[in-house]
Short mmCIF file of C-alpha atoms in Angstrom, two decimals:
data_model
loop_
_atom_site.label_atom_id
_atom_site.label_comp_id
_atom_site.label_asym_id
_atom_site.label_seq_id
_atom_site.Cartn_x
_atom_site.Cartn_y
_atom_site.Cartn_z
CA UNK A 1 -0.06 0.05 0.08
CA UNK A 2 2.62 2.75 0.94
CA UNK A 3 4.89 1.90 -1.85
CA UNK A 4 1.58 2.54 -4.08
CA UNK A 5 1.15 5.47 -2.97
CA UNK A 6 5.16 6.12 -2.77
CA UNK A 7 5.15 5.79 -6.61
CA UNK A 8 2.40 7.69 -7.33
CA UNK A 9 3.36 11.06 -5.96
CA UNK A 10 6.87 10.42 -7.51
CA UNK A 11 5.71 9.62 -10.83
CA UNK A 12 3.33 13.08 -10.36
CA UNK A 13 6.05 15.25 -9.24
CA UNK A 14 8.26 14.00 -12.19
CA UNK A 15 5.84 14.84 -14.72
CA UNK A 16 4.57 18.32 -13.25
CA UNK A 17 8.53 19.25 -12.67
CA UNK A 18 8.78 18.45 -16.28
CA UNK A 19 5.81 20.53 -17.45
CA UNK A 20 7.23 23.28 -15.01
CA UNK A 21 9.90 23.77 -17.35
CA UNK A 22 7.66 22.08 -20.74
CA UNK A 23 4.80 24.26 -21.09
CA UNK A 24 4.83 27.62 -22.99
CA UNK A 25 2.23 28.96 -21.31
CA UNK A 26 3.68 30.62 -17.72
CA UNK A 27 0.50 29.91 -15.77
CA UNK A 28 -0.02 26.74 -17.09
CA UNK A 29 3.51 26.34 -15.58
CA UNK A 30 2.64 27.71 -12.50
CA UNK A 31 -0.09 25.66 -11.81
CA UNK A 32 2.01 22.06 -12.42
CA UNK A 33 4.03 23.83 -10.14
CA UNK A 34 1.11 24.12 -7.54
CA UNK A 35 0.58 19.99 -8.54
CA UNK A 36 3.96 19.32 -7.67
CA UNK A 37 4.05 20.97 -4.50
CA UNK A 38 0.74 19.37 -3.19
CA UNK A 39 2.55 16.14 -4.26
CA UNK A 40 5.37 16.76 -2.13
CA UNK A 41 3.58 17.72 0.64
CA UNK A 42 1.99 13.77 0.22
CA UNK A 43 5.41 12.18 0.46
CA UNK A 44 6.13 13.98 3.47
CA UNK A 45 2.67 12.73 5.01
CA UNK A 46 3.45 8.96 3.86
CA UNK A 47 6.81 9.64 5.45
CA UNK A 48 5.11 11.19 9.11
CA UNK A 49 6.36 14.23 8.51
CA UNK A 50 2.86 16.06 8.87
CA UNK A 51 4.09 19.11 10.00
CA UNK A 52 6.34 19.74 7.31
CA UNK A 53 3.56 18.52 4.57
CA UNK A 54 1.43 21.62 6.10
CA UNK A 55 4.14 23.97 5.79
CA UNK A 56 4.78 23.07 2.76
CA UNK A 57 1.89 23.43 1.17
CA UNK A 58 1.42 27.01 3.50
CA UNK A 59 4.69 28.27 2.89
CA UNK A 60 4.95 27.48 -0.88
CA UNK A 61 1.68 26.90 -2.54
CA UNK A 62 0.05 29.64 -0.54
CA UNK A 63 2.41 32.72 -0.61
CA UNK A 64 5.08 31.99 -2.99
CA UNK A 65 3.22 30.56 -5.70
CA UNK A 66 0.26 33.03 -5.38
CA UNK A 67 3.07 35.93 -5.55
CA UNK A 68 4.83 34.18 -9.14
CA UNK A 69 0.90 34.15 -10.30
CA UNK A 70 0.24 37.56 -9.34
CA UNK A 71 3.54 38.76 -11.50
CA UNK A 72 2.95 36.97 -14.18
CA UNK A 73 -0.88 37.95 -14.81
CA UNK A 74 0.94 41.62 -14.24
CA UNK A 75 3.23 41.20 -16.96
CA UNK A 76 0.37 39.30 -18.91
CA UNK A 77 3.51 36.73 -20.94
CA UNK A 78 1.57 35.14 -23.43
CA UNK A 79 5.06 33.29 -24.65
CA UNK A 80 7.88 33.48 -23.59
CA UNK A 81 11.26 31.92 -26.20
CA UNK A 82 14.03 33.28 -24.13
CA UNK A 83 15.30 30.96 -22.46
CA UNK A 84 15.80 29.08 -25.49
CA UNK A 85 19.58 29.95 -25.51
CA UNK A 86 19.74 27.92 -22.36
CA UNK A 87 19.86 24.28 -23.98
CA UNK A 88 23.84 24.00 -24.04
CA UNK A 89 24.30 24.39 -19.74
CA UNK A 90 20.82 23.31 -19.07
CA UNK A 91 22.53 20.20 -21.07
CA UNK A 92 26.18 20.08 -19.30
CA UNK A 93 24.03 20.14 -15.81
CA UNK A 94 21.96 17.77 -16.40
CA UNK A 95 24.37 15.09 -17.72
CA UNK A 96 26.57 15.73 -14.29
CA UNK A 97 23.42 14.93 -12.20
CA UNK A 98 22.67 12.18 -14.50
CA UNK A 99 26.33 10.99 -13.79
CA UNK A 100 26.54 11.49 -10.19
CA UNK A 101 23.59 9.38 -9.95
CA UNK A 102 24.53 6.61 -11.65
CA UNK A 103 27.65 6.51 -9.95
CA UNK A 104 26.01 6.96 -6.48
CA UNK A 105 23.80 3.71 -7.71
CA UNK A 106 26.18 1.44 -7.99
CA UNK A 107 27.84 2.48 -5.18
CA UNK A 108 25.46 1.43 -2.94
CA UNK A 109 26.03 -1.87 -3.37
CA UNK A 110 28.85 -2.27 -1.74
CA UNK A 111 27.83 0.55 1.36
CA UNK A 112 25.87 -0.65 4.22
CA UNK A 113 22.80 1.61 4.38
CA UNK A 114 22.41 4.04 7.40
CA UNK A 115 19.59 3.42 9.42
CA UNK A 116 18.18 6.77 10.96
CA UNK A 117 17.93 5.60 14.42
CA UNK A 118 14.98 6.23 16.10
CA UNK A 119 13.42 8.60 14.17
CA UNK A 120 9.54 7.31 14.12
CA UNK A 121 9.47 6.89 17.38
CA UNK A 122 10.99 9.76 18.74
CA UNK A 123 9.24 11.81 15.81
CA UNK A 124 5.81 10.03 16.17
CA UNK A 125 5.24 9.63 19.63
CA UNK A 126 6.21 13.49 20.94
CA UNK A 127 3.39 15.44 17.79
CA UNK A 128 6.23 16.24 15.09
CA UNK A 129 5.98 19.71 15.64
CA UNK A 130 7.11 20.10 19.65
CA UNK A 131 9.99 17.18 17.89
CA UNK A 132 11.25 19.93 14.93
CA UNK A 133 11.23 22.58 17.65
CA UNK A 134 13.56 20.95 20.24
CA UNK A 135 15.74 19.86 17.39
CA UNK A 136 15.72 23.46 15.70
CA UNK A 137 16.51 25.52 19.11
CA UNK A 138 18.79 23.01 20.35
CA UNK A 139 21.11 20.74 17.99
CA UNK A 140 20.35 23.57 14.86
CA UNK A 141 20.44 26.78 16.74
CA UNK A 142 23.41 28.14 14.74
CA UNK A 143 22.24 27.57 11.65
CA UNK A 144 18.93 28.91 12.10
CA UNK A 145 19.96 32.21 13.68
CA UNK A 146 22.35 32.27 10.51
CA UNK A 147 19.31 31.85 8.54
CA UNK A 148 17.53 34.16 9.96
CA UNK A 149 20.03 37.05 9.53
CA UNK A 150 19.92 36.12 5.97
CA UNK A 151 16.47 36.75 6.10
CA UNK A 152 16.55 39.86 7.99
CA UNK A 153 19.45 41.07 5.16
CA UNK A 154 16.93 39.94 2.21
CA UNK A 155 14.16 42.02 4.23
CA UNK A 156 15.89 45.11 4.25
CA UNK A 157 17.38 45.40 1.30
CA UNK A 158 13.79 44.82 0.20
CA UNK A 159 12.81 47.49 1.73
CA UNK A 160 15.67 49.89 0.51
CA UNK A 161 15.20 49.04 -2.42
CA UNK A 162 11.31 50.01 -2.55
CA UNK A 163 11.87 53.04 -1.01
CA UNK A 164 14.36 54.38 -3.23
CA UNK A 165 12.24 56.97 -5.32
CA UNK A 166 9.91 57.86 -2.30
CA UNK A 167 10.84 62.08 -2.75
CA UNK A 168 13.13 61.28 -6.04
CA UNK A 169 16.80 60.96 -4.05
CA UNK A 170 18.30 57.84 -2.76
CA UNK A 171 19.55 56.94 0.71
CA UNK A 172 23.04 57.52 1.17
CA UNK A 173 24.31 54.58 1.76
CA UNK B 1 -8.93 -5.24 3.03
CA UNK B 2 -12.18 -5.26 4.58
CA UNK B 3 -10.48 -3.33 7.22
CA UNK B 4 -9.54 -0.65 5.31
CA UNK B 5 -12.68 -0.79 2.78
CA UNK B 6 -15.27 -0.24 6.13
CA UNK B 7 -12.55 2.53 7.62
CA UNK B 8 -13.12 4.38 4.19
CA UNK B 9 -17.15 3.67 4.11
CA UNK B 10 -17.16 5.13 7.66
CA UNK B 11 -15.06 8.20 6.68
CA UNK B 12 -17.78 8.53 3.48
CA UNK B 13 -20.34 8.62 5.65
CA UNK B 14 -19.44 10.80 8.18
CA UNK B 15 -17.66 13.34 4.86
CA UNK B 16 -21.75 12.58 3.30
CA UNK B 17 -22.84 14.02 7.13
CA UNK B 18 -21.10 16.93 7.31
CA UNK B 19 -21.06 18.57 3.77
CA UNK B 20 -24.68 17.89 4.56
CA UNK B 21 -24.98 20.31 7.27
CA UNK B 22 -22.44 22.63 5.97
CA UNK B 23 -24.95 22.85 2.93
CA UNK B 24 -27.66 23.52 4.63
CA UNK B 25 -26.42 25.98 6.65
CA UNK B 26 -25.07 27.90 3.46
CA UNK B 27 -28.46 27.51 2.19
CA UNK B 28 -29.97 29.15 5.97
CA UNK B 29 -27.79 31.89 5.69
CA UNK B 30 -28.24 32.54 2.24
CA UNK B 31 -31.64 33.70 4.34
CA UNK B 32 -30.86 34.92 7.04
CA UNK B 33 -28.35 37.54 5.47
CA UNK B 34 -31.34 38.62 3.42
CA UNK B 35 -34.04 38.75 6.35
CA UNK B 36 -31.82 40.12 8.47
CA UNK B 37 -29.88 42.70 6.49
CA UNK B 38 -33.84 43.75 5.40
CA UNK B 39 -34.47 43.96 9.18
CA UNK B 40 -32.02 46.24 9.73
CA UNK B 41 -32.27 48.80 7.18
CA UNK B 42 -36.16 48.43 7.65
CA UNK B 43 -37.59 46.40 5.42
CA UNK B 44 -39.70 43.19 5.25
CA UNK B 45 -36.57 40.79 2.90
CA UNK B 46 -38.36 37.81 0.68
CA UNK B 47 -41.72 37.10 1.42
CA UNK B 48 -43.00 36.01 -1.16
CA UNK B 49 -41.87 32.30 -1.84
CA UNK B 50 -43.14 30.44 1.52
CA UNK B 51 -44.10 31.55 4.72
CA UNK B 52 -41.96 34.32 5.26
CA UNK B 53 -40.68 33.35 2.48
CA UNK B 54 -38.43 30.73 4.14
CA UNK B 55 -38.66 28.88 0.58
CA UNK B 56 -36.54 31.50 -0.55
CA UNK B 57 -32.90 29.63 -0.78
CA UNK B 58 -35.09 26.40 -3.01
CA UNK B 59 -36.05 28.70 -5.45
CA UNK B 60 -33.21 30.81 -5.95
CA UNK B 61 -30.87 27.43 -5.89
CA UNK B 62 -33.22 26.41 -8.60
CA UNK B 63 -33.48 29.07 -10.77
CA UNK B 64 -29.70 28.95 -10.65
CA UNK B 65 -29.56 25.45 -11.53
CA UNK B 66 -31.65 26.17 -14.76
CA UNK B 67 -29.42 29.20 -15.99
CA UNK B 68 -27.59 29.43 -18.57
CA UNK B 69 -24.25 28.00 -18.51
CA UNK B 70 -21.85 30.96 -20.58
CA UNK B 71 -18.12 30.93 -21.38
CA UNK B 72 -17.32 34.32 -22.68
CA UNK B 73 -15.48 33.99 -26.64
CA UNK B 74 -11.75 35.48 -24.99
CA UNK B 75 -11.80 33.34 -21.94
CA UNK B 76 -9.41 30.27 -21.54
CA UNK B 77 -11.73 27.68 -21.47
CA UNK B 78 -10.27 24.87 -19.27
CA UNK B 79 -9.17 27.68 -16.90
CA UNK B 80 -12.59 29.34 -16.89
CA UNK B 81 -14.52 25.83 -16.00
CA UNK B 82 -11.96 24.64 -13.02
CA UNK B 83 -11.59 27.87 -10.75
CA UNK B 84 -15.20 27.49 -9.69
CA UNK B 85 -14.50 23.83 -8.81
CA UNK B 86 -11.12 24.61 -7.08
CA UNK B 87 -12.73 27.43 -4.65
CA UNK B 88 -15.82 25.01 -4.40
CA UNK B 89 -13.41 22.24 -3.10
CA UNK B 90 -11.07 24.30 -1.03
CA UNK B 91 -13.98 25.47 0.77
CA UNK B 92 -15.72 22.36 1.70
CA UNK B 93 -12.23 20.49 2.98
CA UNK B 94 -11.59 22.79 5.82
CA UNK B 95 -14.53 21.14 7.39
CA UNK B 96 -12.75 18.10 8.22
CA UNK B 97 -10.60 18.59 11.47
CA UNK B 98 -13.48 21.18 12.91
CA UNK B 99 -14.76 19.36 16.42
CA UNK B 100 -18.85 20.10 16.31
CA UNK B 101 -19.10 18.22 19.34
CA UNK B 102 -17.51 16.35 22.36
CA UNK B 103 -14.17 14.48 22.07
CA UNK B 104 -16.01 10.89 22.51
CA UNK B 105 -15.58 7.65 20.78
CA UNK B 106 -17.78 4.87 19.43
CA UNK B 107 -16.79 1.28 19.21
CA UNK B 108 -18.51 0.20 15.59
CA UNK B 109 -17.52 -2.36 13.55
CA UNK B 110 -14.89 -3.46 15.61
CA UNK B 111 -13.55 -0.17 15.66
CA UNK B 112 -12.92 3.17 17.27
CA UNK B 113 -14.78 6.21 16.12
CA UNK B 114 -14.97 9.97 16.84
CA UNK B 115 -18.32 10.39 15.89
CA UNK B 116 -18.32 14.70 16.06
CA UNK B 117 -14.84 15.14 14.34
CA UNK B 118 -13.73 13.81 10.32
CA UNK B 119 -10.02 13.81 11.06
CA UNK B 120 -8.52 14.46 14.00
CA UNK B 121 -5.06 15.28 13.03
CA UNK B 122 -1.98 16.33 14.95
CA UNK B 123 -1.76 19.45 12.85
CA UNK B 124 -5.40 20.33 12.56
CA UNK B 125 -4.36 24.27 13.09
CA UNK B 126 -2.26 24.51 10.90
CA UNK B 127 -4.40 21.74 7.98
CA UNK B 128 -7.10 25.11 8.56
CA UNK B 129 -4.18 27.33 7.83
CA UNK B 130 -2.83 25.93 4.64
CA UNK B 131 -6.27 25.13 2.80
CA UNK B 132 -7.06 29.18 3.69
CA UNK B 133 -4.21 29.89 1.92
CA UNK B 134 -4.14 28.39 -1.17
CA UNK B 135 -8.26 29.49 -1.39
CA UNK B 136 -7.13 32.44 -3.09
CA UNK B 137 -6.40 30.24 -6.00
CA UNK B 138 -9.50 30.13 -7.32
CA UNK B 139 -10.44 33.25 -7.31
CA UNK B 140 -6.98 34.47 -9.28
CA UNK B 141 -7.42 31.67 -12.02
CA UNK B 142 -11.67 33.01 -12.18
CA UNK B 143 -10.03 36.21 -12.51
CA UNK B 144 -7.40 36.13 -15.04
CA UNK B 145 -9.12 33.22 -17.07
CA UNK B 146 -12.27 35.14 -17.91
CA UNK B 147 -10.39 37.59 -19.67
CA UNK B 148 -11.95 40.22 -18.58
CA UNK B 149 -10.87 43.27 -17.14
CA UNK B 150 -12.79 43.73 -14.36
CA UNK B 151 -12.28 40.04 -13.53
CA UNK B 152 -8.61 40.34 -13.29
CA UNK B 153 -8.92 43.30 -10.83
CA UNK B 154 -11.01 41.47 -8.66
CA UNK B 155 -8.30 38.57 -8.72
CA UNK B 156 -5.18 40.66 -8.46
CA UNK B 157 -7.10 42.36 -5.58
CA UNK B 158 -8.05 39.08 -4.22
CA UNK B 159 -4.03 38.29 -3.91
CA UNK B 160 -2.65 40.79 -2.42
CA UNK B 161 -5.76 41.01 -0.10
CA UNK B 162 -5.17 37.28 0.80
CA UNK B 163 -1.52 37.65 1.43
CA UNK B 164 -1.67 40.17 3.27
CA UNK B 165 -4.54 39.21 6.24
CA UNK B 166 -3.54 35.49 6.19
CA UNK B 167 -0.77 36.75 7.93
CA UNK B 168 -2.19 38.47 10.82
CA UNK B 169 -4.57 35.21 11.37
CA UNK B 170 -1.90 32.59 11.54
CA UNK B 171 -0.11 35.41 14.12
CA UNK B 172 -3.05 36.03 16.03
CA UNK B 173 -3.06 32.14 16.52
CA UNK B 174 -0.44 31.28 17.65
CA UNK B 175 -0.73 33.05 21.44
CA UNK B 176 -3.37 30.40 21.40
CA UNK B 177 -1.36 27.75 20.50
CA UNK B 178 1.09 29.16 23.34
CA UNK B 179 -1.76 28.39 25.95
CA UNK B 180 -2.69 24.99 24.95
CA UNK B 181 0.56 23.68 23.68
CA UNK B 182 -0.76 21.31 20.70
CA UNK B 183 -2.30 22.19 17.27
CA UNK B 184 -4.82 19.38 17.28
CA UNK B 185 -7.93 21.51 17.76
CA UNK B 186 -9.75 18.76 19.85
CA UNK B 187 -7.09 19.29 22.10
CA UNK B 188 -7.35 23.06 21.71
CA UNK B 189 -11.30 22.37 23.29
CA UNK B 190 -10.45 20.40 25.92
CA UNK B 191 -8.15 23.02 27.00
CA UNK B 192 -10.53 25.46 27.65
CA UNK B 193 -13.26 23.16 29.37
CA UNK B 194 -14.70 24.14 32.67
CA UNK B 195 -16.64 27.41 32.30
CA UNK B 196 -16.32 31.03 30.20
CA UNK B 197 -13.04 31.84 32.22
CA UNK B 198 -11.15 29.28 30.77
CA UNK B 199 -11.76 30.03 27.45
CA UNK B 200 -9.35 31.96 26.13
CA UNK B 201 -10.31 34.53 25.23
CA UNK B 202 -10.38 35.63 28.72
CA UNK B 203 -7.46 33.29 29.51
CA UNK B 204 -8.07 31.96 33.12
CA UNK B 205 -5.45 29.52 34.39
CA UNK B 206 -6.62 26.29 34.54
CA UNK B 207 -6.85 26.77 38.27
CA UNK B 208 -8.05 30.95 38.70
CA UNK B 209 -9.91 33.29 37.63
CA UNK B 210 -8.23 36.10 37.00
CA UNK B 211 -7.12 36.84 32.96
CA UNK B 212 -3.74 36.77 33.45
CA UNK B 213 -3.36 35.37 29.30
CA UNK B 214 -6.03 37.11 27.82
CA UNK B 215 -6.35 36.99 24.05
CA UNK B 216 -9.15 39.43 23.43
CA UNK B 217 -6.25 41.42 21.16
CA UNK B 218 -5.85 38.33 18.78
CA UNK B 219 -9.58 37.59 18.83
CA UNK B 220 -10.28 40.95 17.75
CA UNK B 221 -7.40 40.89 15.05
CA UNK B 222 -8.63 37.35 13.91
CA UNK B 223 -11.84 37.90 13.69
CA UNK B 224 -11.26 41.44 11.52
CA UNK B 225 -8.52 39.36 9.70
CA UNK B 226 -11.42 36.54 9.10
CA UNK B 227 -13.59 38.95 7.66
CA UNK B 228 -11.10 40.52 5.04
CA UNK B 229 -9.93 36.79 4.71
CA UNK B 230 -14.20 35.87 3.11
CA UNK B 231 -13.96 38.59 1.35
CA UNK B 232 -16.91 40.16 3.40
CA UNK B 233 -17.94 43.64 3.45
CA UNK B 234 -16.30 45.97 4.41
CA UNK B 235 -13.10 43.95 2.61
CA UNK B 236 -14.86 42.99 -0.25
CA UNK B 237 -12.60 44.89 -2.57
CA UNK B 238 -12.32 41.81 -5.00
CA UNK B 239 -15.83 42.01 -5.66
CA UNK B 240 -16.64 45.18 -5.49
CA UNK B 241 -19.47 45.99 -7.41
CA UNK B 242 -19.47 49.87 -7.54
CA UNK B 243 -16.47 49.60 -9.41
CA UNK B 244 -15.58 45.97 -10.69
CA UNK B 245 -19.23 44.52 -11.48
CA UNK B 246 -18.51 41.77 -9.84
CA UNK B 247 -15.46 41.45 -9.76
CA UNK B 248 -13.50 38.25 -9.90
CA UNK B 249 -17.17 36.53 -10.73
CA UNK B 250 -17.96 39.39 -13.25
CA UNK B 251 -18.21 36.90 -16.14
CA UNK B 252 -19.76 32.96 -14.51
CA UNK B 253 -23.48 32.37 -14.55
CA UNK B 254 -25.53 29.94 -13.61
CA UNK B 255 -24.24 26.91 -11.39
CA UNK B 256 -20.41 28.51 -12.02
CA UNK B 257 -21.44 31.31 -10.34
CA UNK B 258 -23.33 29.58 -7.89
CA UNK B 259 -20.38 27.70 -6.84
CA UNK B 260 -18.40 31.30 -5.70
CA UNK B 261 -21.14 32.62 -3.37
CA UNK B 262 -22.08 29.04 -1.93
CA UNK B 263 -17.90 28.52 -1.65
CA UNK B 264 -17.71 32.30 0.06
CA UNK B 265 -20.14 31.47 2.75
CA UNK B 266 -18.41 27.90 3.71
CA UNK B 267 -16.15 29.80 3.96
CA UNK B 268 -17.47 31.92 6.03
CA UNK B 269 -18.87 29.22 8.69
CA UNK B 270 -15.11 27.73 8.42
CA UNK B 271 -13.31 30.89 9.98
CA UNK B 272 -16.91 31.05 12.21
CA UNK B 273 -16.00 27.78 13.63
CA UNK B 274 -12.34 27.97 13.66
CA UNK B 275 -12.68 31.54 15.78
CA UNK B 276 -15.37 29.14 18.27
CA UNK B 277 -13.06 26.11 18.51
CA UNK B 278 -9.99 28.86 19.31
CA UNK B 279 -11.46 31.33 21.10
CA UNK B 280 -14.58 31.25 22.77
CA UNK B 281 -14.04 27.42 23.78
CA UNK B 282 -15.94 24.93 21.11
CA UNK B 283 -18.41 23.42 22.35
CA UNK B 284 -17.52 23.77 25.72
CA UNK B 285 -20.67 25.55 27.83
CA UNK B 286 -20.13 29.02 29.62
CA UNK B 287 -20.08 27.10 33.12
CA UNK B 288 -18.43 24.08 34.26
CA UNK B 289 -20.04 20.51 33.16
CA UNK B 290 -23.59 20.68 31.42
CA UNK B 291 -26.83 21.27 32.79
CA UNK B 292 -28.06 17.66 30.74
CA UNK B 293 -24.98 15.89 33.36
CA UNK B 294 -26.22 17.56 36.51
CA UNK B 295 -29.74 16.48 35.94
CA UNK B 296 -28.53 12.74 35.74
CA UNK B 297 -29.26 12.19 32.00
CA UNK B 298 -24.86 11.93 30.67
CA UNK B 299 -25.74 10.01 27.79
CA UNK B 300 -27.53 13.17 26.38
CA UNK B 301 -24.86 15.66 27.26
CA UNK B 302 -23.61 16.11 23.74
CA UNK B 303 -26.73 17.71 22.56
CA UNK B 304 -26.23 20.55 24.73
CA UNK B 305 -22.89 20.41 23.81
CA UNK B 306 -23.64 20.56 20.29
CA UNK B 307 -26.05 23.25 20.98
CA UNK B 308 -23.94 25.47 22.87
CA UNK B 309 -21.40 25.06 19.34
CA UNK B 310 -24.30 25.57 16.98
CA UNK B 311 -24.94 29.02 18.92
CA UNK B 312 -21.19 30.23 19.29
CA UNK B 313 -20.91 29.69 15.17
CA UNK B 314 -24.36 31.58 14.51
CA UNK B 315 -23.09 34.72 16.56
CA UNK B 316 -20.07 34.80 14.37
CA UNK B 317 -22.76 34.62 11.36
CA UNK B 318 -24.22 36.77 13.14
CA UNK B 319 -21.47 39.26 13.20
CA UNK B 320 -20.73 39.43 9.36
CA UNK B 321 -24.01 40.18 8.48
CA UNK B 322 -24.63 43.34 10.10
CA UNK B 323 -20.29 44.50 9.40
CA UNK B 324 -21.79 44.51 6.34
CA UNK B 325 -24.91 46.24 6.91
CA UNK B 326 -23.10 48.51 9.39
CA UNK B 327 -19.43 49.47 7.30
CA UNK B 328 -18.95 51.14 4.40
CA UNK B 329 -15.82 49.17 2.28
CA UNK B 330 -12.47 50.44 2.67
CA UNK B 331 -10.36 51.93 0.14
CA UNK B 332 -7.41 50.03 -0.93
CA UNK B 333 -4.71 51.70 -0.12
CA UNK B 334 -6.13 52.01 3.71
CA UNK B 335 -6.53 47.62 3.55
CA UNK B 336 -2.86 47.53 3.12
CA UNK B 337 -2.38 50.48 5.45
CA UNK B 338 -4.85 48.50 8.19
CA UNK B 339 -3.43 44.77 7.59
CA UNK B 340 0.07 45.87 7.68
CA UNK B 341 0.73 48.60 9.79
CA UNK B 342 -2.01 48.26 12.60
CA UNK B 343 -3.36 44.80 12.80
CA UNK B 344 0.41 43.50 12.34
CA UNK B 345 2.52 45.29 15.23
CA UNK B 346 -0.96 44.22 17.38
CA UNK B 347 -0.35 40.13 16.85
CA UNK B 348 3.27 40.21 17.06
CA UNK B 349 2.73 41.99 20.09
CA UNK B 350 0.17 39.91 21.25
CA UNK B 351 2.48 36.87 20.97
CA UNK B 352 5.63 38.24 22.93
CA UNK B 353 3.43 39.65 25.99
CA UNK B 354 1.47 36.18 25.71
CA UNK B 355 4.91 33.96 25.79
CA UNK B 356 6.06 36.31 28.78
CA UNK B 357 3.59 36.16 30.94
CA UNK B 358 3.46 32.36 30.10
CA UNK B 359 6.95 32.78 31.00
CA UNK B 360 6.66 33.93 34.44
CA UNK B 361 2.87 32.45 35.51
CA UNK B 362 2.80 28.72 33.51
CA UNK B 363 -0.59 27.00 33.43
#
């Protein structure tokens, strides 16, 4: 049963991800991305990470993609052929990734799979919002704070960019 | 395999019951809205169909069902058809985590069933927030697919409005989550049992009466933001009829139009249920226990619980109509300034203050 769901989610994610870059109409691209986000959230649910699934929907599907759609509609792009000069670069990156995947799959034969100790019991038992909070504010406190600072910098940057034209003179930095 | 199919059958039965309740309430709401608006404006409201116009919702339903379904020539047909369905589905699935009655379990066919909540999941509040945040898609797509300037403007306004106000809804809830220590709506409601001074709007500690953890500011922010998120007057910029005809559903007719209207009422019902569960104690009576329990009818106590929940939800629904009869529409820049410069700071300050009081006076 779990395998059926996994393969359903995996196939739809792959197909939707291809559609995102293959479709010409940017609105359809954004909708494919929406379908992909939902199936990734479904994958999280099958892994008993309900908190991550809900956050995935709230942040990506609910906020970021709505903004994408907003911008796409404001610009009213019908077709866009600008990106088709990127084929050589895309091919190079793609080939590298495929080789990496093949090498990793081949290596998996002679390295024993590492079993993550007790993830199921600790996370599933205490409610995984609590578990994530525990880990985030103790073990991973430093990366968490670094991420906060980066977001703060981005916020200040956005404010400065948006405020530039008020009164006709740029801020003195 | 039989156990899975049995479980599925029970779930489907619960979903069917819940959706019937929601649809009946939506029909009742359309009647009440017109009646109450009529009374507030010193007129009769619907009086023609049935006694006191009671059958008006049925007549409206039949009329919309038989109307011609028009798709404008320049519209994107697939998206135009998809958008109302999307809106309707998203409005309906939110009710899955709402506890309508007490957290009792029944043993039936060899498995335990919770009769008053379809899915008691441990991230109920986050699920509601997720549903609310994707509610904008139906409106944006409908506005875009209609290929009309009014629809597009309505859709764009809706996108900006939903993004601005869903943040306030989320932040207003955080105070309640701090107090309850859980994300499950069932457990949040249970934490408020034992009298109205334990409701989170009052915020007394479990052993006291003094409102040390009061969430009244969060409550006000939540209700105002909820009105904005459901596109109701005075925040109905996406469908402002005096400037945009009907906003994002200008081009819709017949059942697709009915879908949008139904979804709007269902969203009102959903935020009313959430507000009642989070701040007003959900199905808990404003006094400890229940009257039916005191006079020895413990088996029937759930009726009293459901009556209280219904009463609280209808209070909020009345509030929506009351606001509509009272307030004029905001201008667009007023809406944005109010959301970001008034609501957001209040919600943030509430989180800090709640966290501090909780640290010094733990529950």
